Amino acid sequence: QIPILPNNCPPYHYFWKGCMPGADRNLCKVCIGDGEMEGAKVSSRCAANHNERYYGNMGAFGDVAFLEHHNLLKNIESESWAMGYTLNDFEILCLDGRRVAVTDWADCNLGPVPPNIVMTRPVTTTKIYGFLMKSQETLETNLDSRFHLFHSQKYGESDLLFKDATQYLVHTSHLGYQSILGKPFFQLAESVFNCTHAGNVM
């Protein structure tokens, strides 16, 4: 299950500092933008894009990190900051207070992560869907292609067009957004939205 924070309020009430690109207040305090020093005053600091060094799952580590389970091993294997660390240096905090090894993620987690969705205008849906499906099918049969739909490491970045963990694209136009997101995630998103100024206006 995905927990609802007390009072249905955002996490900046519970973490005195952190880096959540795109956020504000204390959740931007340790973001560094494209600089090398913590708190660097650069225009890209806390930007919700790759100009922020800690953007995405490949930059999400600190005393506490919220990320998908497969990104932990990926971070340790490929990121320079992780040199000397092993899986035994990390643990998962469970909702019931337990701490378990990262390999036990299936029994200790905040809930399923909803899939990302490609959004289009109604008049372009068919064209874009056809293009993406054809690209996916073509690249599946051409393993030597210089272009990679789901893997960004070759270009020196991560999660460029789609998440690097993406396996394939599926058609979802017949599903409602609540079905795609899942009930636990939808309830969490709704509660956080209701705690914002935008939610209070609605």
PDB file of C-alpha atoms in Angstrom:
ATOM      1  CA  GLN A   1       0.000   0.000   0.000  1.00  0.00           C
ATOM      2  CA  ILE A   2       1.100   3.583  -0.661  1.00  0.00           C
ATOM      3  CA  PRO A   3       0.842   5.596   2.569  1.00  0.00           C
ATOM      4  CA  ILE A   4      -1.012   8.887   2.854  1.00  0.00           C
ATOM      5  CA  LEU A   5       1.051  11.452   4.749  1.00  0.00           C
ATOM      6  CA  PRO A   6      -0.503  12.842   7.958  1.00  0.00           C
ATOM      7  CA  ASN A   7      -2.852  15.768   7.326  1.00  0.00           C
ATOM      8  CA  ASN A   8      -2.673  14.922   3.610  1.00  0.00           C
ATOM      9  CA  CYS A   9       0.205  17.360   3.173  1.00  0.00           C
ATOM     10  CA  PRO A  10       3.333  17.305   0.993  1.00  0.00           C
ATOM     11  CA  PRO A  11       6.614  15.812   2.233  1.00  0.00           C
ATOM     12  CA  TYR A  12       8.313  19.167   2.863  1.00  0.00           C
ATOM     13  CA  HIS A  13       6.571  19.118   6.250  1.00  0.00           C
ATOM     14  CA  TYR A  14       8.480  15.962   7.210  1.00  0.00           C
ATOM     15  CA  PHE A  15      11.965  16.360   5.706  1.00  0.00           C
ATOM     16  CA  TRP A  16      13.974  19.374   6.838  1.00  0.00           C
ATOM     17  CA  LYS A  17      15.973  19.415   3.637  1.00  0.00           C
ATOM     18  CA  GLY A  18      16.325  17.415   0.474  1.00  0.00           C
ATOM     19  CA  CYS A  19      16.311  17.603  -3.297  1.00  0.00           C
ATOM     20  CA  MET A  20      13.074  17.023  -5.157  1.00  0.00           C
ATOM     21  CA  PRO A  21      13.575  18.651  -8.579  1.00  0.00           C
ATOM     22  CA  GLY A  22      10.644  20.864  -9.447  1.00  0.00           C
ATOM     23  CA  ALA A  23       9.683  21.401  -5.797  1.00  0.00           C
ATOM     24  CA  ASP A  24      10.402  24.421  -3.608  1.00  0.00           C
ATOM     25  CA  ARG A  25      11.214  25.368  -0.012  1.00  0.00           C
ATOM     26  CA  ASN A  26      13.379  22.928   1.921  1.00  0.00           C
ATOM     27  CA  LEU A  27      12.973  20.236  -0.733  1.00  0.00           C
ATOM     28  CA  CYS A  28      15.337  22.235  -2.947  1.00  0.00           C
ATOM     29  CA  LYS A  29      18.003  22.941  -0.332  1.00  0.00           C
ATOM     30  CA  VAL A  30      20.476  20.268  -1.407  1.00  0.00           C
ATOM     31  CA  CYS A  31      19.858  20.450  -5.145  1.00  0.00           C
ATOM     32  CA  ILE A  32      22.938  21.633  -7.033  1.00  0.00           C
ATOM     33  CA  GLY A  33      21.820  22.207 -10.605  1.00  0.00           C
ATOM     34  CA  ASP A  34      24.669  21.636 -13.001  1.00  0.00           C
ATOM     35  CA  GLY A  35      27.202  22.754 -10.383  1.00  0.00           C
ATOM     36  CA  GLU A  36      29.423  20.571  -8.260  1.00  0.00           C
ATOM     37  CA  MET A  37      28.821  22.089  -4.819  1.00  0.00           C
ATOM     38  CA  GLU A  38      25.758  21.595  -2.633  1.00  0.00           C
ATOM     39  CA  GLY A  39      23.567  24.684  -2.698  1.00  0.00           C
ATOM     40  CA  ALA A  40      25.207  26.174  -5.791  1.00  0.00           C
ATOM     41  CA  LYS A  41      23.229  29.203  -6.934  1.00  0.00           C
ATOM     42  CA  VAL A  42      22.776  28.390 -10.591  1.00  0.00           C
ATOM     43  CA  SER A  43      19.740  28.821 -12.794  1.00  0.00           C
ATOM     44  CA  SER A  44      19.319  25.078 -13.191  1.00  0.00           C
ATOM     45  CA  ARG A  45      19.211  24.392  -9.447  1.00  0.00           C
ATOM     46  CA  CYS A  46      16.160  22.268  -8.580  1.00  0.00           C
ATOM     47  CA  ALA A  47      14.994  22.266 -12.204  1.00  0.00           C
ATOM     48  CA  ALA A  48      12.690  19.389 -13.093  1.00  0.00           C
ATOM     49  CA  ASN A  49      14.936  18.255 -15.938  1.00  0.00           C
ATOM     50  CA  HIS A  50      18.405  16.851 -16.591  1.00  0.00           C
ATOM     51  CA  ASN A  51      20.010  20.244 -15.929  1.00  0.00           C
ATOM     52  CA  GLU A  52      19.630  19.324 -12.256  1.00  0.00           C
ATOM     53  CA  ARG A  53      22.284  16.764 -11.394  1.00  0.00           C
ATOM     54  CA  TYR A  54      19.982  14.997  -8.929  1.00  0.00           C
ATOM     55  CA  TYR A  55      17.043  14.763 -11.330  1.00  0.00           C
ATOM     56  CA  GLY A  56      15.560  11.322 -11.924  1.00  0.00           C
ATOM     57  CA  ASN A  57      16.141   7.962 -10.315  1.00  0.00           C
ATOM     58  CA  MET A  58      19.852   8.022 -11.081  1.00  0.00           C
ATOM     59  CA  GLY A  59      20.401  10.960  -8.765  1.00  0.00           C
ATOM     60  CA  ALA A  60      17.969  10.202  -6.002  1.00  0.00           C
ATOM     61  CA  PHE A  61      20.249   9.027  -3.212  1.00  0.00           C
ATOM     62  CA  GLY A  62      20.643  10.591   0.214  1.00  0.00           C
ATOM     63  CA  ASP A  63      19.894   9.548   3.784  1.00  0.00           C
ATOM     64  CA  VAL A  64      16.391   8.733   2.527  1.00  0.00           C
ATOM     65  CA  ALA A  65      15.511   8.099  -1.109  1.00  0.00           C
ATOM     66  CA  PHE A  66      12.253   7.288  -2.859  1.00  0.00           C
ATOM     67  CA  LEU A  67      12.893   5.326  -6.026  1.00  0.00           C
ATOM     68  CA  GLU A  68      11.958   2.237  -7.959  1.00  0.00           C
ATOM     69  CA  HIS A  69      13.656  -0.933  -6.761  1.00  0.00           C
ATOM     70  CA  HIS A  70      15.504  -1.659 -10.001  1.00  0.00           C
ATOM     71  CA  ASN A  71      17.258   1.704  -9.857  1.00  0.00           C
ATOM     72  CA  LEU A  72      19.231   0.871  -6.710  1.00  0.00           C
ATOM     73  CA  LEU A  73      21.367  -1.769  -8.388  1.00  0.00           C
ATOM     74  CA  LYS A  74      21.641   0.396 -11.485  1.00  0.00           C
ATOM     75  CA  ASN A  75      22.944   3.318  -9.417  1.00  0.00           C
ATOM     76  CA  ILE A  76      25.536   1.199  -7.654  1.00  0.00           C
ATOM     77  CA  GLU A  77      26.760  -0.335 -10.899  1.00  0.00           C
ATOM     78  CA  SER A  78      26.993   2.803 -13.014  1.00  0.00           C
ATOM     79  CA  GLU A  79      27.303   5.953 -10.903  1.00  0.00           C
ATOM     80  CA  SER A  80      30.713   7.291  -9.855  1.00  0.00           C
ATOM     81  CA  TRP A  81      29.486   8.332  -6.399  1.00  0.00           C
ATOM     82  CA  ALA A  82      28.663   4.678  -5.635  1.00  0.00           C
ATOM     83  CA  MET A  83      32.215   3.376  -5.996  1.00  0.00           C
ATOM     84  CA  GLY A  84      33.007   1.194  -2.985  1.00  0.00           C
ATOM     85  CA  TYR A  85      29.356   0.634  -2.067  1.00  0.00           C
ATOM     86  CA  THR A  86      27.535  -2.694  -2.299  1.00  0.00           C
ATOM     87  CA  LEU A  87      23.904  -3.721  -1.869  1.00  0.00           C
ATOM     88  CA  ASN A  88      24.701  -4.539   1.760  1.00  0.00           C
ATOM     89  CA  ASP A  89      25.281  -0.832   2.431  1.00  0.00           C
ATOM     90  CA  PHE A  90      21.603  -0.058   1.799  1.00  0.00           C
ATOM     91  CA  GLU A  91      18.303  -1.192   3.263  1.00  0.00           C
ATOM     92  CA  ILE A  92      14.611  -0.670   2.683  1.00  0.00           C
ATOM     93  CA  LEU A  93      12.409   0.979   5.312  1.00  0.00           C
ATOM     94  CA  CYS A  94       9.085  -0.855   5.549  1.00  0.00           C
ATOM     95  CA  LEU A  95       5.735   0.656   6.461  1.00  0.00           C
ATOM     96  CA  ASP A  96       5.569  -1.543   9.571  1.00  0.00           C
ATOM     97  CA  GLY A  97       8.904  -0.228  10.885  1.00  0.00           C
ATOM     98  CA  ARG A  98      11.090  -3.111   9.734  1.00  0.00           C
ATOM     99  CA  ARG A  99      14.325  -2.705   7.816  1.00  0.00           C
ATOM    100  CA  VAL A 100      15.101  -5.320   5.203  1.00  0.00           C
ATOM    101  CA  ALA A 101      17.682  -6.024   2.524  1.00  0.00           C
ATOM    102  CA  VAL A 102      17.101  -4.322  -0.820  1.00  0.00           C
ATOM    103  CA  THR A 103      16.542  -7.732  -2.382  1.00  0.00           C
ATOM    104  CA  ASP A 104      13.338  -8.049  -0.311  1.00  0.00           C
ATOM    105  CA  TRP A 105      11.623  -5.180  -2.141  1.00  0.00           C
ATOM    106  CA  ALA A 106       8.667  -7.356  -3.197  1.00  0.00           C
ATOM    107  CA  ASP A 107       7.530  -7.697   0.437  1.00  0.00           C
ATOM    108  CA  CYS A 108       8.552  -4.222   1.603  1.00  0.00           C
ATOM    109  CA  ASN A 109       7.490  -1.294  -0.570  1.00  0.00           C
ATOM    110  CA  LEU A 110       5.208   1.732  -0.818  1.00  0.00           C
ATOM    111  CA  GLY A 111       3.117   0.199  -3.574  1.00  0.00           C
ATOM    112  CA  PRO A 112       3.186  -0.305  -7.333  1.00  0.00           C
ATOM    113  CA  VAL A 113       4.525   2.520  -9.477  1.00  0.00           C
ATOM    114  CA  PRO A 114       2.012   3.500 -12.164  1.00  0.00           C
ATOM    115  CA  PRO A 115       3.199   3.444 -15.770  1.00  0.00           C
ATOM    116  CA  ASN A 116       4.078   6.588 -17.666  1.00  0.00           C
ATOM    117  CA  ILE A 117       1.685   7.621 -20.400  1.00  0.00           C
ATOM    118  CA  VAL A 118       2.182   9.328 -23.755  1.00  0.00           C
ATOM    119  CA  MET A 119      -0.440  12.080 -23.978  1.00  0.00           C
ATOM    120  CA  THR A 120      -1.589  13.484 -27.323  1.00  0.00           C
ATOM    121  CA  ARG A 121      -4.264  15.716 -28.767  1.00  0.00           C
ATOM    122  CA  PRO A 122      -7.218  13.685 -30.103  1.00  0.00           C
ATOM    123  CA  VAL A 123      -6.496  14.674 -33.704  1.00  0.00           C
ATOM    124  CA  THR A 124      -2.938  13.293 -33.545  1.00  0.00           C
ATOM    125  CA  THR A 125      -3.467  10.160 -31.442  1.00  0.00           C
ATOM    126  CA  THR A 126      -3.666   7.706 -34.337  1.00  0.00           C
ATOM    127  CA  LYS A 127      -0.625   9.156 -36.100  1.00  0.00           C
ATOM    128  CA  ILE A 128       1.577   9.224 -32.993  1.00  0.00           C
ATOM    129  CA  TYR A 129       0.441   5.793 -31.845  1.00  0.00           C
ATOM    130  CA  GLY A 130       1.253   4.350 -35.267  1.00  0.00           C
ATOM    131  CA  PHE A 131       4.676   5.994 -35.308  1.00  0.00           C
ATOM    132  CA  LEU A 132       5.633   4.739 -31.846  1.00  0.00           C
ATOM    133  CA  MET A 133       4.392   1.205 -32.460  1.00  0.00           C
ATOM    134  CA  LYS A 134       6.196   1.013 -35.792  1.00  0.00           C
ATOM    135  CA  SER A 135       9.389   2.368 -34.218  1.00  0.00           C
ATOM    136  CA  GLN A 136       9.168  -0.175 -31.431  1.00  0.00           C
ATOM    137  CA  GLU A 137       8.629  -3.079 -33.824  1.00  0.00           C
ATOM    138  CA  THR A 138      11.438  -1.946 -36.130  1.00  0.00           C
ATOM    139  CA  LEU A 139      13.964  -1.519 -33.332  1.00  0.00           C
ATOM    140  CA  GLU A 140      13.073  -4.891 -31.814  1.00  0.00           C
ATOM    141  CA  THR A 141      14.195  -6.615 -34.999  1.00  0.00           C
ATOM    142  CA  ASN A 142      17.196  -4.360 -35.624  1.00  0.00           C
ATOM    143  CA  LEU A 143      19.420  -4.810 -32.589  1.00  0.00           C
ATOM    144  CA  ASP A 144      22.337  -3.055 -34.317  1.00  0.00           C
ATOM    145  CA  SER A 145      20.421   0.193 -34.737  1.00  0.00           C
ATOM    146  CA  ARG A 146      22.264   3.358 -33.676  1.00  0.00           C
ATOM    147  CA  PHE A 147      19.010   4.685 -32.218  1.00  0.00           C
ATOM    148  CA  HIS A 148      17.671   3.279 -28.953  1.00  0.00           C
ATOM    149  CA  LEU A 149      14.095   3.986 -27.952  1.00  0.00           C
ATOM    150  CA  PHE A 150      14.379   2.956 -24.295  1.00  0.00           C
ATOM    151  CA  HIS A 151      18.082   3.193 -23.423  1.00  0.00           C
ATOM    152  CA  SER A 152      19.724   6.574 -22.874  1.00  0.00           C
ATOM    153  CA  GLN A 153      23.153   5.645 -21.492  1.00  0.00           C
ATOM    154  CA  LYS A 154      24.571   5.631 -25.002  1.00  0.00           C
ATOM    155  CA  TYR A 155      23.779   9.344 -25.169  1.00  0.00           C
ATOM    156  CA  GLY A 156      25.334  10.131 -21.797  1.00  0.00           C
ATOM    157  CA  GLU A 157      22.026  10.681 -20.001  1.00  0.00           C
ATOM    158  CA  SER A 158      19.187   8.685 -18.461  1.00  0.00           C
ATOM    159  CA  ASP A 159      15.443   8.484 -19.124  1.00  0.00           C
ATOM    160  CA  LEU A 160      15.604  10.765 -22.174  1.00  0.00           C
ATOM    161  CA  LEU A 161      12.635   9.793 -24.343  1.00  0.00           C
ATOM    162  CA  PHE A 162      11.218   7.087 -22.094  1.00  0.00           C
ATOM    163  CA  LYS A 163      12.421   5.616 -18.816  1.00  0.00           C
ATOM    164  CA  ASP A 164      15.412   3.378 -19.377  1.00  0.00           C
ATOM    165  CA  ALA A 165      13.550   0.636 -17.507  1.00  0.00           C
ATOM    166  CA  THR A 166      10.806   0.618 -20.152  1.00  0.00           C
ATOM    167  CA  GLN A 167      10.371  -2.775 -21.785  1.00  0.00           C
ATOM    168  CA  TYR A 168       7.656  -2.031 -24.343  1.00  0.00           C
ATOM    169  CA  LEU A 169       4.765   0.302 -25.162  1.00  0.00           C
ATOM    170  CA  VAL A 170       1.129  -0.780 -24.978  1.00  0.00           C
ATOM    171  CA  HIS A 171      -2.130   0.737 -26.176  1.00  0.00           C
ATOM    172  CA  THR A 172      -4.176   2.242 -23.315  1.00  0.00           C
ATOM    173  CA  SER A 173      -6.736   4.553 -24.917  1.00  0.00           C
ATOM    174  CA  HIS A 174      -9.507   2.126 -23.925  1.00  0.00           C
ATOM    175  CA  LEU A 175      -8.639   2.580 -20.222  1.00  0.00           C
ATOM    176  CA  GLY A 176      -9.594   5.402 -17.882  1.00  0.00           C
ATOM    177  CA  TYR A 177      -6.790   7.274 -16.135  1.00  0.00           C
ATOM    178  CA  GLN A 178      -7.831   5.921 -12.735  1.00  0.00           C
ATOM    179  CA  SER A 179      -7.474   2.370 -14.056  1.00  0.00           C
ATOM    180  CA  ILE A 180      -4.012   3.145 -15.413  1.00  0.00           C
ATOM    181  CA  LEU A 181      -2.756   4.872 -12.273  1.00  0.00           C
ATOM    182  CA  GLY A 182      -4.272   2.379  -9.855  1.00  0.00           C
ATOM    183  CA  LYS A 183      -6.495   3.242  -6.900  1.00  0.00           C
ATOM    184  CA  PRO A 184      -3.736   3.651  -4.223  1.00  0.00           C
ATOM    185  CA  PHE A 185      -1.689   6.043  -6.362  1.00  0.00           C
ATOM    186  CA  PHE A 186      -4.757   7.985  -7.473  1.00  0.00           C
ATOM    187  CA  GLN A 187      -5.841   8.487  -3.858  1.00  0.00           C
ATOM    188  CA  LEU A 188      -2.352   9.649  -2.891  1.00  0.00           C
ATOM    189  CA  ALA A 189      -2.134  12.101  -5.789  1.00  0.00           C
ATOM    190  CA  GLU A 190      -5.605  13.425  -5.013  1.00  0.00           C
ATOM    191  CA  SER A 191      -4.776  13.979  -1.335  1.00  0.00           C
ATOM    192  CA  VAL A 192      -1.544  15.833  -2.155  1.00  0.00           C
ATOM    193  CA  PHE A 193      -3.343  17.987  -4.727  1.00  0.00           C
ATOM    194  CA  ASN A 194      -6.006  18.871  -2.159  1.00  0.00           C
ATOM    195  CA  CYS A 195      -3.251  20.111   0.158  1.00  0.00           C
ATOM    196  CA  THR A 196      -1.920  22.616  -2.406  1.00  0.00           C
ATOM    197  CA  HIS A 197      -3.115  26.120  -3.207  1.00  0.00           C
ATOM    198  CA  ALA A 198      -4.503  24.832  -6.506  1.00  0.00           C
ATOM    199  CA  GLY A 199      -6.518  22.196  -4.681  1.00  0.00           C
ATOM    200  CA  ASN A 200      -7.922  24.773  -2.271  1.00  0.00           C
ATOM    201  CA  VAL A 201      -9.131  26.911  -5.157  1.00  0.00           C
ATOM    202  CA  MET A 202     -11.037  24.069  -6.803  1.00  0.00           C
TER     203      MET A 202
END
